[in-house]
CSV table of C-alpha atoms in Angstrom, one decimal:
chain,number,residue,atom,x,y,z
T,208,MET,CA,0.0,0.0,0.0
T,209,LYS,CA,1.1,3.5,-0.7
T,210,LEU,CA,1.5,6.1,2.1
T,211,VAL,CA,-0.4,9.2,1.0
T,212,LEU,CA,-1.5,12.7,2.0
T,213,VAL,CA,-5.1,13.7,0.9
T,214,HIS,CA,-6.2,17.4,0.9
T,215,TRP,CA,-10.0,17.6,1.2
T,216,HIS,CA,-12.9,19.7,2.4
T,217,ASP,CA,-15.1,18.3,5.1
T,218,ALA,CA,-18.8,19.1,5.6
T,219,ALA,CA,-19.6,21.8,8.2
T,220,GLY,CA,-22.6,22.8,10.3
T,221,GLY,CA,-24.7,21.1,12.9
T,222,ASN,CA,-22.0,21.4,15.5
T,223,LYS,CA,-23.5,24.4,17.3
T,224,SER,CA,-25.8,23.6,20.2
T,225,GLY,CA,-29.3,25.0,20.3
T,226,TRP,CA,-31.4,27.1,18.0
T,227,ARG,CA,-29.7,29.7,15.8
T,228,ASN,CA,-30.8,32.5,13.6
T,229,LEU,CA,-31.0,31.2,10.0
T,230,GLU,CA,-29.0,34.2,8.8
T,231,SER,CA,-26.1,33.3,11.1
T,232,MET,CA,-25.9,29.9,9.5
T,233,LYS,CA,-24.9,31.5,6.2
T,234,SER,CA,-21.4,32.2,7.6
T,235,ASP,CA,-20.6,28.5,8.1
T,236,THR,CA,-17.8,27.4,5.8
T,237,LEU,CA,-16.2,24.1,4.7
T,238,HIS,CA,-13.3,22.8,6.8
T,239,PRO,CA,-10.0,22.1,5.0
T,240,VAL,CA,-8.6,18.8,6.1
T,241,GLN,CA,-5.3,16.9,5.6
T,242,SER,CA,-5.4,13.1,6.1
T,243,VAL,CA,-2.3,10.9,6.1
T,244,GLY,CA,-2.3,7.1,5.9
T,245,PHE,CA,-2.1,4.1,3.7
T,246,LEU,CA,-4.3,4.2,0.6
T,247,LEU,CA,-6.5,1.1,1.0
T,248,ARG,CA,-8.7,1.6,-2.1
T,249,LYS,CA,-9.6,4.2,-4.7
T,250,THR,CA,-12.9,4.0,-6.6
T,251,ASP,CA,-14.7,6.5,-8.8
T,252,GLU,CA,-16.7,7.6,-5.7
T,253,LEU,CA,-14.3,7.5,-2.7
T,254,VAL,CA,-10.9,6.8,-1.3
T,255,THR,CA,-10.2,4.9,1.9
T,256,VAL,CA,-7.2,6.0,3.9
T,257,VAL,CA,-6.0,3.9,6.9
T,258,PRO,CA,-3.5,5.6,9.3
T,259,HIS,CA,-2.8,2.6,11.5
T,260,VAL,CA,-1.8,-0.8,9.9
T,261,SER,CA,-0.4,-3.9,11.5
T,262,GLY,CA,0.0,-6.9,9.2
T,263,GLU,CA,-3.4,-7.5,7.7
T,264,GLN,CA,-5.3,-5.4,10.2
T,265,GLY,CA,-6.0,-1.6,10.2
T,266,ASP,CA,-7.7,1.0,12.4
T,267,GLY,CA,-8.9,4.5,12.1
T,268,GLU,CA,-9.9,4.3,8.4
T,269,ILE,CA,-11.8,7.1,6.7
T,270,ASP,CA,-13.8,7.1,3.5
T,271,ILE,CA,-13.4,10.4,1.7
T,272,PRO,CA,-15.8,11.1,-1.2
T,273,CYS,CA,-13.7,11.9,-4.3
T,274,SER,CA,-15.8,15.0,-5.0
T,275,TRP,CA,-14.6,16.4,-1.6
T,276,ILE,CA,-10.9,16.0,-2.5
T,277,VAL,CA,-9.5,19.4,-3.5
T,278,GLY,CA,-5.7,19.0,-3.6
T,279,GLY,CA,-5.3,15.5,-5.0
T,280,ILE,CA,-3.8,12.5,-3.5
T,281,ILE,CA,0.0,12.9,-2.9
T,282,GLU,CA,2.2,9.9,-2.6
T,283,LEU,CA,4.5,10.5,0.4
T,284,ALA,CA,6.8,7.5,0.3
T,285,PRO,CA,7.2,5.3,-2.7
T,286,LYS,CA,7.4,1.7,-1.9
T,287,GLN,CA,11.0,1.0,-0.9
T,288,SER,CA,12.9,-2.1,-0.1
T,289,GLY,CA,12.7,-2.7,3.7
T,290,PHE,CA,9.4,-0.7,3.9
T,291,THR,CA,6.6,-2.9,5.1
T,292,THR,CA,3.2,-2.8,6.8
T,293,GLU,CA,4.2,-6.0,8.7
T,294,PRO,CA,4.6,-5.6,12.5
T,295,ALA,CA,8.1,-5.1,13.7
T,296,GLU,CA,9.7,-7.8,15.9
T,297,ALA,CA,10.7,-6.7,19.4
T,298,GLY,CA,14.1,-5.0,19.3
T,299,ASP,CA,13.9,-4.1,15.6
T,300,GLU,CA,14.7,-0.6,14.7
């Protein structure tokens, strides 16, 4: 899997508690986000990035709609010899 950085805009709103004036809701904006992790899949609709990988298991995955990606998917580390997603043995550095 490739290690990637994804620049995208997240949805906003709904995080304010209680009732608000409708006019004040017009000032809500999208939230720019940067996500880093292993690119698990890329389809026409979404990409799945997994930041924590151990062997064949992962945690913390996020599905990002492709239409929300604004800065592309940047490969951070090309696959190199010695680079693995396998868990390290005790004492390995």
